[in-house]
CSV table of N, CA and C in Angstrom, one decimal:
chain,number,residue,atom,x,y,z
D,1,UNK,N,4.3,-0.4,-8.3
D,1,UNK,CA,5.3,-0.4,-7.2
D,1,UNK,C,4.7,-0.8,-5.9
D,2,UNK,N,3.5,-0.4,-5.6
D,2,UNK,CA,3.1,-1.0,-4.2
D,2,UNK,C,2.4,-2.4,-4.2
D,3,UNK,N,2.2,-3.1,-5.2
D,3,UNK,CA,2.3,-4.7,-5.7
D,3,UNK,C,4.4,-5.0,-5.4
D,4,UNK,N,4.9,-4.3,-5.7
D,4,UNK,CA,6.1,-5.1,-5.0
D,4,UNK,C,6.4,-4.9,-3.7
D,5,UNK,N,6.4,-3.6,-2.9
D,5,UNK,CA,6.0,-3.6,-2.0
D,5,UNK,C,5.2,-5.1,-1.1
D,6,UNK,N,4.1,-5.3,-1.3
D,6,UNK,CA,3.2,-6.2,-1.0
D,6,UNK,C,4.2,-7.3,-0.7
D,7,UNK,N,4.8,-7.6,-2.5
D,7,UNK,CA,5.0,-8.8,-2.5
D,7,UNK,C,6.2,-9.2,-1.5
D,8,UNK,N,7.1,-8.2,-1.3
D,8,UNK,CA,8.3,-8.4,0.0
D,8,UNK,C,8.0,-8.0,1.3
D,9,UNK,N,6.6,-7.6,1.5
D,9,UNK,CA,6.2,-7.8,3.1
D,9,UNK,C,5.1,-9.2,3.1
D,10,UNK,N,4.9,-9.5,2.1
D,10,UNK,CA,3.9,-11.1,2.1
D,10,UNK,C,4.6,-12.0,3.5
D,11,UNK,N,5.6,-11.9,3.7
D,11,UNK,CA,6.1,-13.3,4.5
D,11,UNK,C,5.7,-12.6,6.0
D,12,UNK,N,5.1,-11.4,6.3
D,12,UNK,CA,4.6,-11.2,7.4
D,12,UNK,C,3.5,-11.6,7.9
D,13,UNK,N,2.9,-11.7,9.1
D,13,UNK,CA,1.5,-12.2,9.3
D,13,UNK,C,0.4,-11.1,8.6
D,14,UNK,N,-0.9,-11.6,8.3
D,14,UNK,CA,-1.4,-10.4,7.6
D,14,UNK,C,-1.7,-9.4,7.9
D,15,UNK,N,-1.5,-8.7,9.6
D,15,UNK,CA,-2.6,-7.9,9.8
D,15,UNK,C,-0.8,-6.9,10.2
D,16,UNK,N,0.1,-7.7,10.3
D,16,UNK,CA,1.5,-7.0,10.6
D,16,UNK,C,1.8,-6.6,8.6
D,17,UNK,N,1.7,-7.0,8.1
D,17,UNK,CA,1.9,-6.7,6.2
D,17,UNK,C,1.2,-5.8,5.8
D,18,UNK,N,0.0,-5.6,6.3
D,18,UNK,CA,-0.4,-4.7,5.7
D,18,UNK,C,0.0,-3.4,6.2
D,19,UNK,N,-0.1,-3.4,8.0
D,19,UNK,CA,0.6,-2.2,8.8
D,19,UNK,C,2.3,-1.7,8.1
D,20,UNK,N,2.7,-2.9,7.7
D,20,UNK,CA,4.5,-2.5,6.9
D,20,UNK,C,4.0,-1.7,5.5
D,21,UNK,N,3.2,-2.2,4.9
D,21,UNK,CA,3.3,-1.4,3.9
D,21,UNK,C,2.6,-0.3,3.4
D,22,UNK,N,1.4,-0.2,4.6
D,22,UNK,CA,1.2,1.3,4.5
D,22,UNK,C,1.8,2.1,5.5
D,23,UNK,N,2.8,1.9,6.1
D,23,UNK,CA,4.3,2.2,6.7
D,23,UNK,C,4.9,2.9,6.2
D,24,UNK,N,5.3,1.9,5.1
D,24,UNK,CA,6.3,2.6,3.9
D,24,UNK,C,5.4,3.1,2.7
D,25,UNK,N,4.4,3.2,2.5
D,25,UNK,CA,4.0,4.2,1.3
D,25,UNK,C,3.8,5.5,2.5
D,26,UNK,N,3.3,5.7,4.0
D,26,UNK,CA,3.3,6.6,4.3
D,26,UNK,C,4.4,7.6,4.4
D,27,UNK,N,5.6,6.7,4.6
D,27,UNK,CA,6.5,7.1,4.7
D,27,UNK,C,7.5,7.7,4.1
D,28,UNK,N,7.5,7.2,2.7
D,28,UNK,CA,8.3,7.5,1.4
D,28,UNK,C,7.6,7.6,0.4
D,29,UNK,N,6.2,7.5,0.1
D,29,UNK,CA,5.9,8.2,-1.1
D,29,UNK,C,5.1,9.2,-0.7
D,30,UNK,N,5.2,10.4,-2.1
D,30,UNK,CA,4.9,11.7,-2.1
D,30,UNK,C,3.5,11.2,-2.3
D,31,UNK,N,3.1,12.6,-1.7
D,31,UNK,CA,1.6,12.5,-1.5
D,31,UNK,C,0.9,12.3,-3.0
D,32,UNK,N,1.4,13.0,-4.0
D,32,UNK,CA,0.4,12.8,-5.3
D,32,UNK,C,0.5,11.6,-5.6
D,33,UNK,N,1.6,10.6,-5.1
D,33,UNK,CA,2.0,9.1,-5.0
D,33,UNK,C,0.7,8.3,-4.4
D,34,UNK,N,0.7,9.0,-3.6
D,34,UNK,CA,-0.2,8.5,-2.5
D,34,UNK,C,-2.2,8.9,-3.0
D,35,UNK,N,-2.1,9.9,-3.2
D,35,UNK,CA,-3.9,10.4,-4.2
D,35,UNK,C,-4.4,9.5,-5.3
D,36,UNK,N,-2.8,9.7,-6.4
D,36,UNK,CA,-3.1,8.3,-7.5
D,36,UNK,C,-3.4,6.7,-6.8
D,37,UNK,N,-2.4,6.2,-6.0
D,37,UNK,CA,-3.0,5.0,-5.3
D,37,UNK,C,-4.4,4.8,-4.4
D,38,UNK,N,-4.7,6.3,-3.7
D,38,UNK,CA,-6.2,6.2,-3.4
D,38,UNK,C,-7.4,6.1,-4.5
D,39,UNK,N,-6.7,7.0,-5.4
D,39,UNK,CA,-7.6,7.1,-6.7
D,39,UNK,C,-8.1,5.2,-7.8
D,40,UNK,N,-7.0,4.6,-7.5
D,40,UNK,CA,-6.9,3.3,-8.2
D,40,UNK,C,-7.5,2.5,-6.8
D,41,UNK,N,-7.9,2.5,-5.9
D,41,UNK,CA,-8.4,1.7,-5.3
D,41,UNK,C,-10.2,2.4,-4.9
D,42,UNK,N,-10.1,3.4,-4.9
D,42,UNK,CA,-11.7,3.4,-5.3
D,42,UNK,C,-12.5,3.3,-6.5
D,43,UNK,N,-11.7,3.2,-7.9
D,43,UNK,CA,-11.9,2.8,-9.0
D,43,UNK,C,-12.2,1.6,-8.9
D,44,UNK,N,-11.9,0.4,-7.7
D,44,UNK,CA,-11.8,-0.8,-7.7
D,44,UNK,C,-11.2,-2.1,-7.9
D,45,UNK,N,-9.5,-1.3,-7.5
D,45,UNK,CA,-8.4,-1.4,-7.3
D,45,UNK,C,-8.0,-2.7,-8.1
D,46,UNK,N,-8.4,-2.9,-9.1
D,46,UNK,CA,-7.7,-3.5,-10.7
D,46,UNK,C,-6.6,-3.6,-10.9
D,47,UNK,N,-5.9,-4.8,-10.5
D,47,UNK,CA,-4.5,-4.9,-10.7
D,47,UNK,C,-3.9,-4.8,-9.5
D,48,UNK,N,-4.2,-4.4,-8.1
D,48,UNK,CA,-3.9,-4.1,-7.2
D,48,UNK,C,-3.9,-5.4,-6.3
D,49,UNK,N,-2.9,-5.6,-5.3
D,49,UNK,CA,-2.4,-6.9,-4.5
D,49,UNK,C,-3.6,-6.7,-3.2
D,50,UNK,N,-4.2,-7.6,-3.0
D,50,UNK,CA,-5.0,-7.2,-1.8
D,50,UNK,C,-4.6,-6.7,-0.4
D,51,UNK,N,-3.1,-7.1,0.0
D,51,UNK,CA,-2.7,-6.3,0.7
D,51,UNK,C,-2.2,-5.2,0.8
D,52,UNK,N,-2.0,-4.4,-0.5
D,52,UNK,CA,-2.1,-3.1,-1.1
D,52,UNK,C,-3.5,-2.3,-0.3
D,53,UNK,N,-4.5,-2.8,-0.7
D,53,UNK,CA,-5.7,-2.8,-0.7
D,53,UNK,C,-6.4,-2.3,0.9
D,54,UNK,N,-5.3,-3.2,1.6
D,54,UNK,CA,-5.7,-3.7,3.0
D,54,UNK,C,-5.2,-2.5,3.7
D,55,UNK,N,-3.5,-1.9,3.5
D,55,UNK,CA,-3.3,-1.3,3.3
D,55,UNK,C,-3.6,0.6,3.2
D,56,UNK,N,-4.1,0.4,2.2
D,56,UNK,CA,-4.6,1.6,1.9
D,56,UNK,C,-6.0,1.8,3.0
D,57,UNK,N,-6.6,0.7,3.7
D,57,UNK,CA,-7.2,1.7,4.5
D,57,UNK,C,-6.8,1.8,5.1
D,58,UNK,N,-5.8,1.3,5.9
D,58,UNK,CA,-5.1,1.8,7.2
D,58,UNK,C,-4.6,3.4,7.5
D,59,UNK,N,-4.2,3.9,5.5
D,59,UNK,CA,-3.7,4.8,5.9
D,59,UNK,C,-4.7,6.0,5.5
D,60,UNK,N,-6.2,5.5,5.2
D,60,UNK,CA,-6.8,6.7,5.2
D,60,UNK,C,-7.0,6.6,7.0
C-alpha cells in the first residue's frame, strides 16, 4: 500500500513527495500499520519504493 501511495505522489518534487507521503501514512495509518512498515525497512526495505523509504525517515 505505501508503494501506491509513492506511486501517486511521484509527480511531486522529491523532497515535497516524500513530506506527502509520510503525511499520509502519519496521518491515516494505524500505528501497528506504521511498526510493520518501520519493521520492513530496517529489514532492508525489499520491495519497498525509495520514496517510501525516504519517507519513513521523515517520520521517525
Amino acid at each position: 500500500m505505501a508503494n501506491d501511495i509513492a506511486a501517486n505522489l511521484r509527480h511531486l518534487p522529491d523532497g515535497r513527495a516524500a513530506e506527502e507521503v509520510a503525511g499520509h501514512i502519519g496521518r491515516f495509518w494505524d500505528p501497528r500499520m506504521r511498526t510493520r512498515l518501520f519493521a520492513l525497512v530496517d529489514a532492508g526495505a525489499d520491495g519497498l519504493d525509495s520514496l517510501v523509504v525516504d519517507a519513513v525517515k521523515l517520520l521517525r
